[in-house]
CSV table of N, CA and C in Angstrom, one decimal:
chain,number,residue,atom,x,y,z
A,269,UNK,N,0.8,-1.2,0.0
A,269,UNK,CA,0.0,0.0,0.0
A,269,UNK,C,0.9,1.2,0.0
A,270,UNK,N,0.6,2.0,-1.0
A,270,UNK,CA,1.6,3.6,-1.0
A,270,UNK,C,0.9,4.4,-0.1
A,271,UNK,N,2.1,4.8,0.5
A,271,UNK,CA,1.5,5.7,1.7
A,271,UNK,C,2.7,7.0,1.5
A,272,UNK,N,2.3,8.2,1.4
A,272,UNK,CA,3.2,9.4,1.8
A,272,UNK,C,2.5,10.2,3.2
A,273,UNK,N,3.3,10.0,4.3
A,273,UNK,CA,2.6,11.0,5.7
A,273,UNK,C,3.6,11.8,6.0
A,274,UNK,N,2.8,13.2,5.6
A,274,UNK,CA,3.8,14.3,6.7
A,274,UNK,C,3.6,14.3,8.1
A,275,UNK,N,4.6,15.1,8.2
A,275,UNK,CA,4.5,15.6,9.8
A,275,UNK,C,5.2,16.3,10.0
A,276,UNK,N,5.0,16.9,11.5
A,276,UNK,CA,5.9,18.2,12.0
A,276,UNK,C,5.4,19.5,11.8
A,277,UNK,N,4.3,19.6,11.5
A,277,UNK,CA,3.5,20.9,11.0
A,277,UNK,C,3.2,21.1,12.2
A,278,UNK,N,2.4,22.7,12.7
A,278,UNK,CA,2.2,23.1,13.9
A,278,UNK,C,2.1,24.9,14.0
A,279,UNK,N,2.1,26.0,15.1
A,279,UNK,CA,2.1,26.7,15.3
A,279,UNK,C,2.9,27.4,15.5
A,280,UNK,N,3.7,28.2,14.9
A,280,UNK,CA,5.2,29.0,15.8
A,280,UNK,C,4.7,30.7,15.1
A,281,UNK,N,5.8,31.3,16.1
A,281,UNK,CA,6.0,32.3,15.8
A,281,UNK,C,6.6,32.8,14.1
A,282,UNK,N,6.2,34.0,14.1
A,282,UNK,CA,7.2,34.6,12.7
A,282,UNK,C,8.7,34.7,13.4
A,283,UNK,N,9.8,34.3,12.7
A,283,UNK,CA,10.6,33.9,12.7
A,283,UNK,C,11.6,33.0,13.1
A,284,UNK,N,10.6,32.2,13.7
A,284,UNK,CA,11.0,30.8,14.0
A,284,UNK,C,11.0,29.8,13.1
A,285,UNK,N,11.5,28.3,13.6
A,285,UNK,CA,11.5,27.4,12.8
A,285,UNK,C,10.7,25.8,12.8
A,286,UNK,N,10.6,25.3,12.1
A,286,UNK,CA,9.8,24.1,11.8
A,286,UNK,C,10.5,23.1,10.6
A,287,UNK,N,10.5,21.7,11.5
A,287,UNK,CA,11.1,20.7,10.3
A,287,UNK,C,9.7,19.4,9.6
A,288,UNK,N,9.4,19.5,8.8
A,288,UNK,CA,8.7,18.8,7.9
A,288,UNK,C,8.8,17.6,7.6
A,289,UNK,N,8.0,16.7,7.9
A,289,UNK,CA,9.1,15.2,7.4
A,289,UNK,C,7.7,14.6,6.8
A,290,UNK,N,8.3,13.7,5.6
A,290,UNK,CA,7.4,13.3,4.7
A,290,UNK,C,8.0,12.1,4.7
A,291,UNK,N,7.1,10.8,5.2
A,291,UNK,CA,7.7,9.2,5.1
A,291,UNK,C,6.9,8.6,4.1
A,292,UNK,N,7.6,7.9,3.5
A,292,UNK,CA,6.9,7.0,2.5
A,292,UNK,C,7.0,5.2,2.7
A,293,UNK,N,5.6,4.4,1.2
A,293,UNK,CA,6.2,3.6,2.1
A,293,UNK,C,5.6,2.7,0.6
A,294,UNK,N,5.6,1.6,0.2
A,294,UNK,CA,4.9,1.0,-0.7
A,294,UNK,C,5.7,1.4,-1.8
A,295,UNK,N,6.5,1.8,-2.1
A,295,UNK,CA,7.0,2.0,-3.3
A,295,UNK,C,8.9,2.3,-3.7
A,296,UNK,N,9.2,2.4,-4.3
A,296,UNK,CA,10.8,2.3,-4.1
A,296,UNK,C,11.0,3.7,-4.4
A,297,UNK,N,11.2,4.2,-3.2
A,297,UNK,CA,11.5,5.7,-2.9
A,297,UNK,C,13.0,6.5,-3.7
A,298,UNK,N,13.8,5.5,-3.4
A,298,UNK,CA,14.5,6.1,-4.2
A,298,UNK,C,14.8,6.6,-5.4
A,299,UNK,N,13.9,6.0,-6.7
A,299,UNK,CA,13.8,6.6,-7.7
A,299,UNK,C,12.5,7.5,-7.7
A,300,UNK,N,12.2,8.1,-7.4
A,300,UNK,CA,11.8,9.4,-7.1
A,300,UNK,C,11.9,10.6,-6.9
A,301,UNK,N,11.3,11.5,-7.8
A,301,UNK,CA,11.3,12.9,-7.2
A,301,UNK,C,10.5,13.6,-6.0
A,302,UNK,N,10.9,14.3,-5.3
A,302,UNK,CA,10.1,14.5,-4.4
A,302,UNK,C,9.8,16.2,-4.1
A,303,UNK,N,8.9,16.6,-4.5
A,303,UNK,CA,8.1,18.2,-3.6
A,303,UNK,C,7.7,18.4,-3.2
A,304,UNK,N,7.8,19.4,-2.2
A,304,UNK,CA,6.6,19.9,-1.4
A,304,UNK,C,5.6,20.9,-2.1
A,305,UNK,N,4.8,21.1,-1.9
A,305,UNK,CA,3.6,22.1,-2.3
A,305,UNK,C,2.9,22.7,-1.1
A,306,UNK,N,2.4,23.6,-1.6
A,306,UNK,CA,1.8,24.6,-0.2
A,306,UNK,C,0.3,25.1,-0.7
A,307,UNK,N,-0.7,24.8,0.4
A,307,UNK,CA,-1.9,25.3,-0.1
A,307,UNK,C,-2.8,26.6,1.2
A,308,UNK,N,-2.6,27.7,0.9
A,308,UNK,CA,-3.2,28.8,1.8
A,308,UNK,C,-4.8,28.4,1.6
A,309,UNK,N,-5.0,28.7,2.5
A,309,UNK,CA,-6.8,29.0,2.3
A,309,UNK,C,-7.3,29.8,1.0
A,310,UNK,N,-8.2,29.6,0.3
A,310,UNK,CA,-8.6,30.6,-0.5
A,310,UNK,C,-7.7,30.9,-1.9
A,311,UNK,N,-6.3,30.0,-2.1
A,311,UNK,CA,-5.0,29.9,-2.6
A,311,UNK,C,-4.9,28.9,-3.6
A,312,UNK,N,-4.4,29.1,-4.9
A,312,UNK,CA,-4.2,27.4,-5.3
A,312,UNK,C,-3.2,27.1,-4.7
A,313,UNK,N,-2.7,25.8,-5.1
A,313,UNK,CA,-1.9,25.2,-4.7
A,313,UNK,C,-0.2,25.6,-5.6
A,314,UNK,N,0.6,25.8,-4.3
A,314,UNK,CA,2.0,26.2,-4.8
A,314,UNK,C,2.7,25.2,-4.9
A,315,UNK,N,3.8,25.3,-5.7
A,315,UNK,CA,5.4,24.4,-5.7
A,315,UNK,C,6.3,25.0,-4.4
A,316,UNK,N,6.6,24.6,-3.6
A,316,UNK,CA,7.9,25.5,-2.5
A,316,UNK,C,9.2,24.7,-2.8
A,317,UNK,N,9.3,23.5,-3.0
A,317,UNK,CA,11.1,22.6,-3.2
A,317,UNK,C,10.9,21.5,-3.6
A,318,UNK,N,11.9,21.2,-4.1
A,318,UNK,CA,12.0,19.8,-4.8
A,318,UNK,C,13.5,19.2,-4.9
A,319,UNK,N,13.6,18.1,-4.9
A,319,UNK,CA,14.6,17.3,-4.7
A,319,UNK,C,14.7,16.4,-5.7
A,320,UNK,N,15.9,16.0,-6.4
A,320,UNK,CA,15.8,15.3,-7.5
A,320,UNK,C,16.3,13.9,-7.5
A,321,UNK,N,16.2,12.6,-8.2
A,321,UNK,CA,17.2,11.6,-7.2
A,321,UNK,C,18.2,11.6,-7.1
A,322,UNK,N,19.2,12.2,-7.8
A,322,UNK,CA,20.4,12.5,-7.5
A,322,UNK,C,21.0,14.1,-6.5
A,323,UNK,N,20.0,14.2,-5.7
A,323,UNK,CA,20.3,15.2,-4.7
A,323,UNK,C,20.0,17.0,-5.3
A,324,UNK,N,20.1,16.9,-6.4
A,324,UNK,CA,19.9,18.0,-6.8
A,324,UNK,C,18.4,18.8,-6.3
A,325,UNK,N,18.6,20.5,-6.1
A,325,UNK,CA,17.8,20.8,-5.4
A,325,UNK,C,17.1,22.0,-6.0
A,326,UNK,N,15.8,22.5,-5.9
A,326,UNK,CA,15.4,23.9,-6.4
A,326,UNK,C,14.0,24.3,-5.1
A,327,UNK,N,14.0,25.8,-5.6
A,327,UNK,CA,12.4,26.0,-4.9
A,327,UNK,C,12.3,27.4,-5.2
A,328,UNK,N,11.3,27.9,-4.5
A,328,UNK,CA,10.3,28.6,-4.8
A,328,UNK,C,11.5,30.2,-4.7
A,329,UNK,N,11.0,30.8,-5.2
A,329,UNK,CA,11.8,32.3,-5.0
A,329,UNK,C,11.0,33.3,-3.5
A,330,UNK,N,9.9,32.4,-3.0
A,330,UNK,CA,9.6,33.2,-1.8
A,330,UNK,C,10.4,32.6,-0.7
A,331,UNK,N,10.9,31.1,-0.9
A,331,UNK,CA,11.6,30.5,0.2
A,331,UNK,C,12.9,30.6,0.1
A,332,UNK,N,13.4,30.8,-1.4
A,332,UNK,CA,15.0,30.3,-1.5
A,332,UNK,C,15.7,31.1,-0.4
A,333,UNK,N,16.5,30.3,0.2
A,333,UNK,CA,17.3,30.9,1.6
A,333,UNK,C,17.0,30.8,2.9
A,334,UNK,N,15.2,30.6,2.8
A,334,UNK,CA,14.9,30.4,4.4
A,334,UNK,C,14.8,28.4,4.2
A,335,UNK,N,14.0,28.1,3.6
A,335,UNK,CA,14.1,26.5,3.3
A,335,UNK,C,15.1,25.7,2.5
A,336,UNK,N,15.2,24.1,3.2
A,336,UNK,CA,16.3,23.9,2.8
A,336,UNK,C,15.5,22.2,3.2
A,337,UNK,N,15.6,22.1,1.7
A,337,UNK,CA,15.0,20.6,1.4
A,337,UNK,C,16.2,19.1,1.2
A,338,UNK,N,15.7,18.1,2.2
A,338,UNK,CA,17.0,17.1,2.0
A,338,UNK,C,16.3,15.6,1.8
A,339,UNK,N,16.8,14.9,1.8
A,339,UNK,CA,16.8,13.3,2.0
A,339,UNK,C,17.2,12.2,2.0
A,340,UNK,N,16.6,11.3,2.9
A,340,UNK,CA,17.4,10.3,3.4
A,340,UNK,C,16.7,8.9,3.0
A,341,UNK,N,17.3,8.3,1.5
A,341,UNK,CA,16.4,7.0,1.0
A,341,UNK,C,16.7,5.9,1.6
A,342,UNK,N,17.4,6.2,2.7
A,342,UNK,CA,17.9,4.5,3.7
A,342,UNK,C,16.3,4.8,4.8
A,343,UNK,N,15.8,5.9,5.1
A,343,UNK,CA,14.7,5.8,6.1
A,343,UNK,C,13.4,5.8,4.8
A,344,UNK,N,13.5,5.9,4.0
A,344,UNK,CA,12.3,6.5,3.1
A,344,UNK,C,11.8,8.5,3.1
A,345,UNK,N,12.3,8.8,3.9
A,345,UNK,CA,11.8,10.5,4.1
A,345,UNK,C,12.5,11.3,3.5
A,346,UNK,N,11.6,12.0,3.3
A,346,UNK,CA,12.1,13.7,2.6
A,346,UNK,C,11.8,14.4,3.7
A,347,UNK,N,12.8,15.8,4.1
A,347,UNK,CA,12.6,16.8,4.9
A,347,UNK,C,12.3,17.9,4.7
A,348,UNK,N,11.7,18.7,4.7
A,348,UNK,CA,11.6,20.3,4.6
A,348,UNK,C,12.0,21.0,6.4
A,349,UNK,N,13.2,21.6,5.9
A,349,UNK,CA,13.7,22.8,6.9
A,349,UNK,C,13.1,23.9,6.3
A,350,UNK,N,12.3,25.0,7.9
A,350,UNK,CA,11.7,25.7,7.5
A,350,UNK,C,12.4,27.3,8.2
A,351,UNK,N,13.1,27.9,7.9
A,351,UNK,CA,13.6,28.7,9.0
A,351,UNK,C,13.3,30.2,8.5
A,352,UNK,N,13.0,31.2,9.1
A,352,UNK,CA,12.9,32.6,9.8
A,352,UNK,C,11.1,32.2,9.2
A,353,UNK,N,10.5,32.0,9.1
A,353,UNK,CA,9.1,31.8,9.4
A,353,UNK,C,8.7,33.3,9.1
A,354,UNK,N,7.6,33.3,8.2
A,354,UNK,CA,6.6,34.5,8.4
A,354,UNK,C,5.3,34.0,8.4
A,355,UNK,N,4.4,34.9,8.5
A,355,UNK,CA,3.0,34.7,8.4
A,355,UNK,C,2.2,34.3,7.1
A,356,UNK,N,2.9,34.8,6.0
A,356,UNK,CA,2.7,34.1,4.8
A,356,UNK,C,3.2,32.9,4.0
A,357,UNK,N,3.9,32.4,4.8
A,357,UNK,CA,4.4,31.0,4.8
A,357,UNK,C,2.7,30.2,5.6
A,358,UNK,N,2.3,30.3,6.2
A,358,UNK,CA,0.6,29.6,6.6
A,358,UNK,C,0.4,29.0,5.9
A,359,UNK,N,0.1,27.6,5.7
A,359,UNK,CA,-0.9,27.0,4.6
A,359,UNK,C,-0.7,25.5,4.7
A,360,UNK,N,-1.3,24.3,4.6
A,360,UNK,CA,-1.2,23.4,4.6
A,360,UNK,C,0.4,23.0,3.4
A,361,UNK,N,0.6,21.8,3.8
A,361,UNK,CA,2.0,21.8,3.4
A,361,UNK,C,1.6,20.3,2.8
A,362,UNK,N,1.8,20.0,1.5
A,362,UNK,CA,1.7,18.2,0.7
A,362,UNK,C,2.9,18.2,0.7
A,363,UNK,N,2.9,16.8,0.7
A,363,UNK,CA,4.8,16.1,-0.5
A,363,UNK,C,4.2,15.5,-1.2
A,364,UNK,N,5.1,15.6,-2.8
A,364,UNK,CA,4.4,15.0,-3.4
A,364,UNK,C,5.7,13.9,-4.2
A,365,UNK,N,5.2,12.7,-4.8
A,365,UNK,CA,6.5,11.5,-5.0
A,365,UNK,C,6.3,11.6,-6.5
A,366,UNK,N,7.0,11.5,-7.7
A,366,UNK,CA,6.7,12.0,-8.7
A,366,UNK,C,7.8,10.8,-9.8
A,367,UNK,N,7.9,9.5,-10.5
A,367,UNK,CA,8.5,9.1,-11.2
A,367,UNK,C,7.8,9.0,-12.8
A,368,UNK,N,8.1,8.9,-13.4
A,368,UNK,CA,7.5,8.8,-14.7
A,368,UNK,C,6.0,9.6,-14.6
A,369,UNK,N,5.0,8.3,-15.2
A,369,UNK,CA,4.0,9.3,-15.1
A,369,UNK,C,2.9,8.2,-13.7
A,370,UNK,N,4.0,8.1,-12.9
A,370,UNK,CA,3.2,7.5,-11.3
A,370,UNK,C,3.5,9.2,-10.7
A,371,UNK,N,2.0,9.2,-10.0
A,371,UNK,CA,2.5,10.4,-9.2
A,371,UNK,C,1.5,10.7,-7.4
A,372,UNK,N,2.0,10.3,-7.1
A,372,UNK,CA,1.5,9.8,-5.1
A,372,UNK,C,1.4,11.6,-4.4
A,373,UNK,N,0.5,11.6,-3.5
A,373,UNK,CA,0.4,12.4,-3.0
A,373,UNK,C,-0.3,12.0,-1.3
A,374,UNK,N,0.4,12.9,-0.2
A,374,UNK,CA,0.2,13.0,1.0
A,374,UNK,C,-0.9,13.7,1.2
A,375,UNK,N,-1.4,14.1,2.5
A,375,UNK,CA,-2.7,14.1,2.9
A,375,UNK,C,-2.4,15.4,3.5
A,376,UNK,N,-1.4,15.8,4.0
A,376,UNK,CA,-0.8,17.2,4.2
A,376,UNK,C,-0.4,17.7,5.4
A,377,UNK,N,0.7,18.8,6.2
A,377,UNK,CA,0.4,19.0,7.6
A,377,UNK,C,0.4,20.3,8.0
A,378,UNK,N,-0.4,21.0,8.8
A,378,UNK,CA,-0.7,22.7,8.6
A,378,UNK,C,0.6,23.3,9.3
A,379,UNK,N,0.5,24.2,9.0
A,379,UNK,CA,2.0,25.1,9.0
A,379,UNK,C,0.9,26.8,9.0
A,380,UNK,N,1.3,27.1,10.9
A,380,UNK,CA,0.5,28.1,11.0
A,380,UNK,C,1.4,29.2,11.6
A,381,UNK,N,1.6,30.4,11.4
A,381,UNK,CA,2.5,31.1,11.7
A,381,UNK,C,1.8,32.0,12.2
A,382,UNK,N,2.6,32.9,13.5
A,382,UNK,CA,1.4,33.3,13.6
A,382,UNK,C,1.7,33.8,15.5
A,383,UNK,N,1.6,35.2,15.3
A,383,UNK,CA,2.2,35.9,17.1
A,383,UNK,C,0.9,36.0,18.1
């Protein structure tokens, strides 16, 4: 059964931090790509980072610098580091697992910022 679960989402202040962890399971994680996407209330749905199987990394021009996307295919997870935090960073948070034209998606974990 393919399973992607985040976690680590939660409450903090603007400029603090939060780490994101996306486990997977059912499928051979390592050939995959892996992103996160971000969904605000009332928002479509954004791209914020991606990781490629060979380590290679990109993201969003509102995060580059504060987030810092990694992974570890010996546990199955992908991470999202989330650091100096603002209030428009809010929004539910997907990973999404992406090879050919298979493409899995998580259920999501809220990411609320917020004094």
């Amino acid at each position: 059964q393919v399973q992607l679960v985040e976690s680590g989402g939660g409450l903090v202040q603007p400029g603090g931090s939060l780490r994101l962890s996306c486990a997977a399971s059912g499928f051979t994680f390592s050939r995959y790509t892996i992103r996160w996407y971000r969904q605000a209330p009332g928002k479509e749905r954004e791209f914020v980072a991606v990781i490629f199987v060979g380590g290679t990394t990109n993201y969003a021009d509102s995060v580059k610098g504060r987030f810092t996307i990694s992974r570890d295919n010996a546990l199955n997870t992908v991470y999202l580091q989330m650091n100096s935090l603002k209030p428009e960073d809010t929004a539910e948070y997907y990973c999404n697992a992406r090879y050919q034209t298979v493409n899995y998606w998580g259920r999501g974990t809220q990411v609320t910022v917020s004094s």
